[in-house]
Amino acid sequence: ASLTVIARGVYDSLYDIGDAFSDKFTVQEREKRKFEYKLREVYTDIALPPLSLRLGRQQVVWGETDNFRALDVINPLDLRWHWSRESWEDIRIPLWMVRAIYDIGKIGPLEESFAEAIWIPWDFQRGTTTTDPRLRARANSVVSNDQLFDLQTTVIDRKPDKGLESSQGGMRFKGIWRGIDFSLNYFFTFGDTGLKIRRDLAAQQPCPADAVCSVVNTVNPRSHVVGFAANYSEEKYTQAVFRVETALNTGVPVRLKSGIPRRFDKDNDSFETARRTVVMLAFDRTTWIRPLNKMRTFLIS
């Protein structure tokens, strides 16, 4: 068995060397934003051949895509720090989970095959992002029939709790067939955060005559992610690596347009879930471009 602990400390000098943000943040906000001290990953690896276990706070990466989320959806992303321009290893949010890999090896025409299972018993976290500081305040007015009204919004957060009923889990099978490295994947999780307009609750609240009152629920519907990924290195003609990845997601939140016919919005909450299919095709090739660099190759992707 082995223990791994990964921590990170960050200092962002932007808030000290310039005054571009001096009018957007208070002194307390600047101090909070320019420092980060965080224990990111802590897990133990236990080898019990042909079974291996990893227990603790960790990242799990599936799929073949680069900077594109199809199957790599197990860990949410923290986009508050330099948006998505950092390595995904640094912006994924590690989760407490159990990961098990059973090494199968050669089975029929397949080589280097294994089965993997993960279980996230309670650690659900939403992906985070940041907005322009000038847009942080919630809207407080609305125009209706050319008249200006105060907008009073009550938000009820229906985020999954930390009970076992909020567990997430998945499995995949990976192997090599005639040089094609492939995987079959399934993950049972929660979809992105959606917004339900609760007109029934808004009607029950006392509301001033010069205001519009709104009640919304933030929800994360259950989602199934089913997908396939593969890569193949073609050495004879192209000397390139070809990659493919596809995923079907259910429970994708959709905001319905206001005024839509009631038959399309049976719950009258401007909310629905949909299915989404994503397909990625790519190739990578290491190539000499000697007029640009006589010593090193370029990766064309």
mmCIF file of C-alpha atoms in Angstrom, residues 63-301:
data_model
loop_
_atom_site.group_PDB
_atom_site.id
_atom_site.type_symbol
_atom_site.label_atom_id
_atom_site.label_comp_id
_atom_site.label_asym_id
_atom_site.label_seq_id
_atom_site.Cartn_x
_atom_site.Cartn_y
_atom_site.Cartn_z
ATOM 1 C CA GLY A 63 -11.720 9.283 -22.685
ATOM 2 C CA GLU A 64 -9.437 10.509 -25.455
ATOM 3 C CA THR A 65 -10.341 14.189 -25.783
ATOM 4 C CA ASP A 66 -8.184 17.224 -25.047
ATOM 5 C CA ASN A 67 -9.925 20.225 -23.454
ATOM 6 C CA PHE A 68 -13.305 18.839 -24.501
ATOM 7 C CA ARG A 69 -15.689 17.099 -22.124
ATOM 8 C CA ALA A 70 -17.360 14.005 -23.474
ATOM 9 C CA LEU A 71 -16.419 11.140 -21.147
ATOM 10 C CA ASP A 72 -14.129 13.116 -18.846
ATOM 11 C CA VAL A 73 -17.060 14.237 -16.687
ATOM 12 C CA ILE A 74 -16.418 12.440 -13.391
ATOM 13 C CA ASN A 75 -14.692 15.382 -11.706
ATOM 14 C CA PRO A 76 -16.257 18.853 -12.066
ATOM 15 C CA LEU A 77 -14.108 21.791 -13.167
ATOM 16 C CA ASP A 78 -13.088 24.883 -11.217
ATOM 17 C CA LEU A 79 -12.906 27.607 -13.877
ATOM 18 C CA ARG A 80 -12.430 30.484 -11.460
ATOM 19 C CA TRP A 81 -8.658 30.365 -11.838
ATOM 20 C CA HIS A 82 -7.527 31.404 -15.358
ATOM 21 C CA TRP A 83 -10.688 29.956 -16.907
ATOM 22 C CA SER A 84 -9.738 26.834 -18.933
ATOM 23 C CA ARG A 85 -6.243 27.942 -19.930
ATOM 24 C CA GLU A 86 -4.623 25.830 -17.217
ATOM 25 C CA SER A 87 -3.962 22.107 -17.425
ATOM 26 C CA TRP A 88 -7.138 20.187 -16.624
ATOM 27 C CA GLU A 89 -5.181 18.281 -13.996
ATOM 28 C CA ASP A 90 -4.979 21.579 -12.101
ATOM 29 C CA ILE A 91 -8.591 22.729 -12.525
ATOM 30 C CA ARG A 92 -10.485 19.481 -11.935
ATOM 31 C CA ILE A 93 -12.123 19.321 -8.497
ATOM 32 C CA PRO A 94 -10.961 16.095 -6.773
ATOM 33 C CA LEU A 95 -13.742 14.031 -5.161
ATOM 34 C CA TRP A 96 -13.846 11.474 -2.368
ATOM 35 C CA MET A 97 -14.390 8.130 -4.058
ATOM 36 C CA VAL A 98 -13.493 4.456 -4.322
ATOM 37 C CA ARG A 99 -11.783 3.242 -7.499
ATOM 38 C CA ALA A 100 -11.189 -0.415 -8.256
ATOM 39 C CA ILE A 101 -9.363 -1.949 -11.249
ATOM 40 C CA TYR A 102 -9.407 -5.666 -12.028
ATOM 41 C CA ASP A 103 -6.609 -6.690 -14.383
ATOM 42 C CA ILE A 104 -7.872 -9.283 -16.871
ATOM 43 C CA GLY A 105 -4.961 -9.321 -19.307
ATOM 44 C CA LYS A 106 -5.429 -11.366 -22.453
ATOM 45 C CA ILE A 107 -8.932 -12.633 -23.161
ATOM 46 C CA GLY A 108 -9.693 -14.055 -26.594
ATOM 47 C CA PRO A 109 -8.542 -11.539 -29.242
ATOM 48 C CA LEU A 110 -8.176 -8.772 -26.628
ATOM 49 C CA GLU A 111 -4.935 -7.804 -24.922
ATOM 50 C CA GLU A 112 -4.103 -5.690 -21.861
ATOM 51 C CA SER A 113 -7.768 -5.637 -20.863
ATOM 52 C CA PHE A 114 -9.103 -4.571 -17.493
ATOM 53 C CA ALA A 115 -12.387 -3.628 -15.814
ATOM 54 C CA GLU A 116 -12.692 -0.478 -13.721
ATOM 55 C CA ALA A 117 -15.400 0.621 -11.292
ATOM 56 C CA ILE A 118 -15.784 3.850 -9.329
ATOM 57 C CA TRP A 119 -18.155 4.823 -6.540
ATOM 58 C CA ILE A 120 -18.650 8.357 -5.201
ATOM 59 C CA PRO A 121 -20.776 7.735 -2.091
ATOM 60 C CA TRP A 122 -21.597 11.314 -1.044
ATOM 61 C CA ASP A 123 -19.221 13.923 -2.484
ATOM 62 C CA PHE A 124 -21.303 15.812 -5.052
ATOM 63 C CA GLN A 125 -19.895 19.164 -6.120
ATOM 64 C CA ARG A 126 -20.966 21.576 -8.817
ATOM 65 C CA GLY A 127 -18.559 22.996 -11.318
ATOM 66 C CA THR A 128 -17.598 26.558 -10.476
ATOM 67 C CA THR A 129 -16.929 29.578 -12.645
ATOM 68 C CA THR A 130 -16.497 33.300 -12.208
ATOM 69 C CA THR A 131 -18.065 36.333 -13.827
ATOM 70 C CA ASP A 132 -17.101 39.927 -14.336
ATOM 71 C CA PRO A 133 -17.157 41.556 -10.866
ATOM 72 C CA ARG A 134 -19.500 44.205 -12.220
ATOM 73 C CA LEU A 135 -22.067 41.508 -12.965
ATOM 74 C CA ARG A 136 -21.980 39.742 -9.605
ATOM 75 C CA ALA A 137 -25.107 41.421 -8.283
ATOM 76 C CA ARG A 138 -28.408 39.679 -8.950
ATOM 77 C CA ALA A 139 -30.855 41.505 -11.210
ATOM 78 C CA ASN A 140 -33.202 43.655 -9.106
ATOM 79 C CA SER A 141 -35.575 45.115 -11.704
ATOM 80 C CA VAL A 142 -37.675 44.024 -14.653
ATOM 81 C CA VAL A 143 -39.534 45.777 -17.474
ATOM 82 C CA SER A 144 -43.056 44.561 -18.244
ATOM 83 C CA ASN A 145 -45.489 46.290 -20.620
ATOM 84 C CA ASP A 146 -43.113 49.278 -20.788
ATOM 85 C CA GLN A 147 -43.244 49.671 -17.004
ATOM 86 C CA LEU A 148 -40.343 49.254 -14.580
ATOM 87 C CA PHE A 149 -40.880 46.999 -11.545
ATOM 88 C CA ASP A 150 -38.681 45.896 -8.681
ATOM 89 C CA LEU A 151 -37.669 42.226 -9.006
ATOM 90 C CA GLN A 152 -37.646 40.153 -5.839
ATOM 91 C CA THR A 153 -36.197 36.666 -6.428
ATOM 92 C CA THR A 154 -36.196 33.813 -3.921
ATOM 93 C CA VAL A 155 -33.769 31.001 -4.760
ATOM 94 C CA ILE A 156 -34.342 27.527 -3.304
ATOM 95 C CA ASP A 157 -31.253 25.380 -3.822
ATOM 96 C CA ARG A 158 -32.165 21.731 -4.445
ATOM 97 C CA LYS A 159 -28.539 20.569 -4.511
ATOM 98 C CA PRO A 160 -28.165 16.817 -3.842
ATOM 99 C CA ASP A 161 -27.424 16.144 -0.186
ATOM 100 C CA LYS A 162 -24.639 14.003 1.232
ATOM 101 C CA GLY A 163 -26.774 10.881 1.656
ATOM 102 C CA LEU A 164 -26.194 7.562 -0.064
ATOM 103 C CA GLU A 165 -29.167 8.254 -2.337
ATOM 104 C CA SER A 166 -26.975 10.933 -3.923
ATOM 105 C CA SER A 167 -24.251 8.430 -4.806
ATOM 106 C CA GLN A 168 -22.602 8.485 -8.204
ATOM 107 C CA GLY A 169 -20.863 5.572 -9.848
ATOM 108 C CA GLY A 170 -19.713 4.036 -13.068
ATOM 109 C CA MET A 171 -17.687 1.385 -14.793
ATOM 110 C CA ARG A 172 -15.653 0.877 -17.928
ATOM 111 C CA PHE A 173 -13.998 -1.946 -19.813
ATOM 112 C CA LYS A 174 -10.729 -1.218 -21.585
ATOM 113 C CA GLY A 175 -8.649 -3.364 -23.915
ATOM 114 C CA ILE A 176 -6.628 -3.543 -27.131
ATOM 115 C CA TRP A 177 -7.974 -5.257 -30.248
ATOM 116 C CA ARG A 178 -5.691 -5.497 -33.299
ATOM 117 C CA GLY A 179 -3.826 -2.391 -32.240
ATOM 118 C CA ILE A 180 -6.964 -0.402 -31.418
ATOM 119 C CA ASP A 181 -6.965 0.765 -27.801
ATOM 120 C CA PHE A 182 -10.654 1.136 -26.865
ATOM 121 C CA SER A 183 -12.966 1.507 -23.880
ATOM 122 C CA LEU A 184 -16.678 1.116 -23.179
ATOM 123 C CA ASN A 185 -17.902 3.525 -20.501
ATOM 124 C CA TYR A 186 -20.928 4.117 -18.282
ATOM 125 C CA PHE A 187 -21.355 6.721 -15.547
ATOM 126 C CA PHE A 188 -24.431 7.434 -13.378
ATOM 127 C CA THR A 189 -24.227 11.004 -12.161
ATOM 128 C CA PHE A 190 -26.044 14.346 -11.945
ATOM 129 C CA GLY A 191 -26.517 16.754 -14.843
ATOM 130 C CA ASP A 192 -25.535 20.407 -14.930
ATOM 131 C CA THR A 193 -27.413 22.875 -12.754
ATOM 132 C CA GLY A 194 -30.805 23.843 -14.134
ATOM 133 C CA LEU A 195 -33.338 26.462 -13.088
ATOM 134 C CA LYS A 196 -37.039 25.830 -12.448
ATOM 135 C CA ILE A 197 -39.359 28.849 -12.384
ATOM 136 C CA ARG A 198 -41.775 28.104 -9.523
ATOM 137 C CA ARG A 199 -44.846 30.148 -10.446
ATOM 138 C CA ASP A 200 -46.951 28.169 -7.966
ATOM 139 C CA LEU A 201 -44.768 29.236 -5.023
ATOM 140 C CA ALA A 202 -44.459 32.813 -6.273
ATOM 141 C CA ALA A 203 -48.240 33.123 -6.337
ATOM 142 C CA GLN A 204 -48.401 32.143 -2.654
ATOM 143 C CA GLN A 205 -45.974 34.847 -1.529
ATOM 144 C CA PRO A 206 -47.094 38.360 -0.590
ATOM 145 C CA CYS A 207 -45.755 40.702 -3.245
ATOM 146 C CA PRO A 208 -45.897 44.546 -3.333
ATOM 147 C CA ALA A 209 -47.914 46.124 -6.131
ATOM 148 C CA ASP A 210 -44.838 47.820 -7.611
ATOM 149 C CA ALA A 211 -42.766 44.627 -7.703
ATOM 150 C CA VAL A 212 -42.519 41.298 -9.501
ATOM 151 C CA CYS A 213 -41.827 38.313 -7.228
ATOM 152 C CA SER A 214 -40.187 35.146 -8.491
ATOM 153 C CA VAL A 215 -39.275 31.826 -6.867
ATOM 154 C CA VAL A 216 -36.789 29.500 -8.556
ATOM 155 C CA ASN A 217 -35.354 26.086 -7.750
ATOM 156 C CA THR A 218 -31.799 25.223 -8.716
ATOM 157 C CA VAL A 219 -31.699 21.509 -9.506
ATOM 158 C CA ASN A 220 -29.280 18.876 -10.793
ATOM 159 C CA PRO A 221 -31.275 16.130 -12.557
ATOM 160 C CA ARG A 222 -30.007 12.561 -12.638
ATOM 161 C CA SER A 223 -27.984 11.723 -15.732
ATOM 162 C CA HIS A 224 -26.737 8.617 -17.519
ATOM 163 C CA VAL A 225 -23.510 8.931 -19.532
ATOM 164 C CA VAL A 226 -22.839 6.110 -21.997
ATOM 165 C CA GLY A 227 -19.863 6.286 -24.298
ATOM 166 C CA PHE A 228 -17.084 4.785 -26.360
ATOM 167 C CA ALA A 229 -13.492 5.896 -26.917
ATOM 168 C CA ALA A 230 -10.640 4.527 -29.003
ATOM 169 C CA ASN A 231 -7.285 5.406 -30.477
ATOM 170 C CA TYR A 232 -5.157 3.771 -33.168
ATOM 171 C CA SER A 233 -1.540 4.444 -34.092
ATOM 172 C CA GLU A 234 -1.054 4.077 -37.867
ATOM 173 C CA GLU A 235 2.693 3.782 -38.478
ATOM 174 C CA LYS A 236 2.928 2.682 -42.135
ATOM 175 C CA TYR A 237 1.333 5.475 -44.177
ATOM 176 C CA THR A 238 0.514 8.479 -41.991
ATOM 177 C CA GLN A 239 2.573 7.963 -38.800
ATOM 178 C CA ALA A 240 -0.370 9.490 -36.969
ATOM 179 C CA VAL A 241 -2.575 8.582 -34.025
ATOM 180 C CA PHE A 242 -6.293 8.617 -34.788
ATOM 181 C CA ARG A 243 -8.760 9.154 -31.946
ATOM 182 C CA VAL A 244 -12.517 8.905 -31.563
ATOM 183 C CA GLU A 245 -14.803 9.544 -28.623
ATOM 184 C CA THR A 246 -18.579 9.637 -28.365
ATOM 185 C CA ALA A 247 -20.976 9.996 -25.451
ATOM 186 C CA LEU A 248 -24.726 10.066 -24.903
ATOM 187 C CA ASN A 249 -25.918 12.127 -21.924
ATOM 188 C CA THR A 250 -29.415 12.091 -20.497
ATOM 189 C CA GLY A 251 -30.826 14.606 -18.029
ATOM 190 C CA VAL A 252 -29.302 17.682 -19.667
ATOM 191 C CA PRO A 253 -31.110 20.779 -18.254
ATOM 192 C CA VAL A 254 -32.886 22.920 -20.842
ATOM 193 C CA ARG A 255 -34.396 26.373 -20.265
ATOM 194 C CA LEU A 256 -37.677 26.740 -22.145
ATOM 195 C CA LYS A 257 -38.567 29.981 -23.845
ATOM 196 C CA SER A 258 -41.170 32.092 -22.083
ATOM 197 C CA GLY A 259 -44.609 31.897 -23.661
ATOM 198 C CA ILE A 260 -44.066 28.372 -24.971
ATOM 199 C CA PRO A 261 -47.324 26.373 -25.401
ATOM 200 C CA ARG A 262 -48.335 24.544 -22.240
ATOM 201 C CA ARG A 263 -48.189 21.139 -23.944
ATOM 202 C CA PHE A 264 -44.392 21.576 -24.163
ATOM 203 C CA ASP A 265 -44.122 22.728 -20.549
ATOM 204 C CA LYS A 266 -46.482 20.503 -18.598
ATOM 205 C CA ASP A 267 -45.025 21.500 -15.219
ATOM 206 C CA ASN A 268 -45.255 25.204 -16.111
ATOM 207 C CA ASP A 269 -41.728 25.841 -14.802
ATOM 208 C CA SER A 270 -39.815 26.712 -18.013
ATOM 209 C CA PHE A 271 -37.620 23.649 -17.396
ATOM 210 C CA GLU A 272 -37.059 20.391 -19.215
ATOM 211 C CA THR A 273 -34.346 17.771 -19.600
ATOM 212 C CA ALA A 274 -32.989 16.501 -22.893
ATOM 213 C CA ARG A 275 -30.573 13.973 -24.328
ATOM 214 C CA ARG A 276 -27.317 15.098 -25.908
ATOM 215 C CA THR A 277 -24.915 13.199 -28.143
ATOM 216 C CA VAL A 278 -21.304 14.315 -28.539
ATOM 217 C CA VAL A 279 -18.861 12.933 -31.134
ATOM 218 C CA MET A 280 -15.161 13.816 -31.368
ATOM 219 C CA LEU A 281 -12.787 12.798 -34.196
ATOM 220 C CA ALA A 282 -9.112 13.733 -34.040
ATOM 221 C CA PHE A 283 -5.625 12.871 -35.171
ATOM 222 C CA ASP A 284 -2.184 13.658 -33.768
ATOM 223 C CA ARG A 285 1.083 13.601 -35.687
ATOM 224 C CA THR A 286 4.621 14.424 -34.638
ATOM 225 C CA THR A 287 6.154 16.265 -37.615
ATOM 226 C CA TRP A 288 9.491 17.805 -38.562
ATOM 227 C CA ILE A 289 9.207 21.397 -39.816
ATOM 228 C CA ARG A 290 12.914 22.072 -40.183
ATOM 229 C CA PRO A 291 12.701 25.673 -41.491
ATOM 230 C CA LEU A 292 11.023 26.545 -38.171
ATOM 231 C CA ASN A 293 13.048 24.320 -35.866
ATOM 232 C CA LYS A 294 15.933 22.032 -36.853
ATOM 233 C CA MET A 295 16.201 20.443 -33.410
ATOM 234 C CA ARG A 296 12.651 19.553 -32.419
ATOM 235 C CA THR A 297 9.428 18.295 -33.937
ATOM 236 C CA PHE A 298 5.979 19.869 -33.833
ATOM 237 C CA LEU A 299 2.832 18.086 -32.663
ATOM 238 C CA ILE A 300 0.030 18.649 -35.170
ATOM 239 C CA SER A 301 -3.341 17.825 -33.608
#
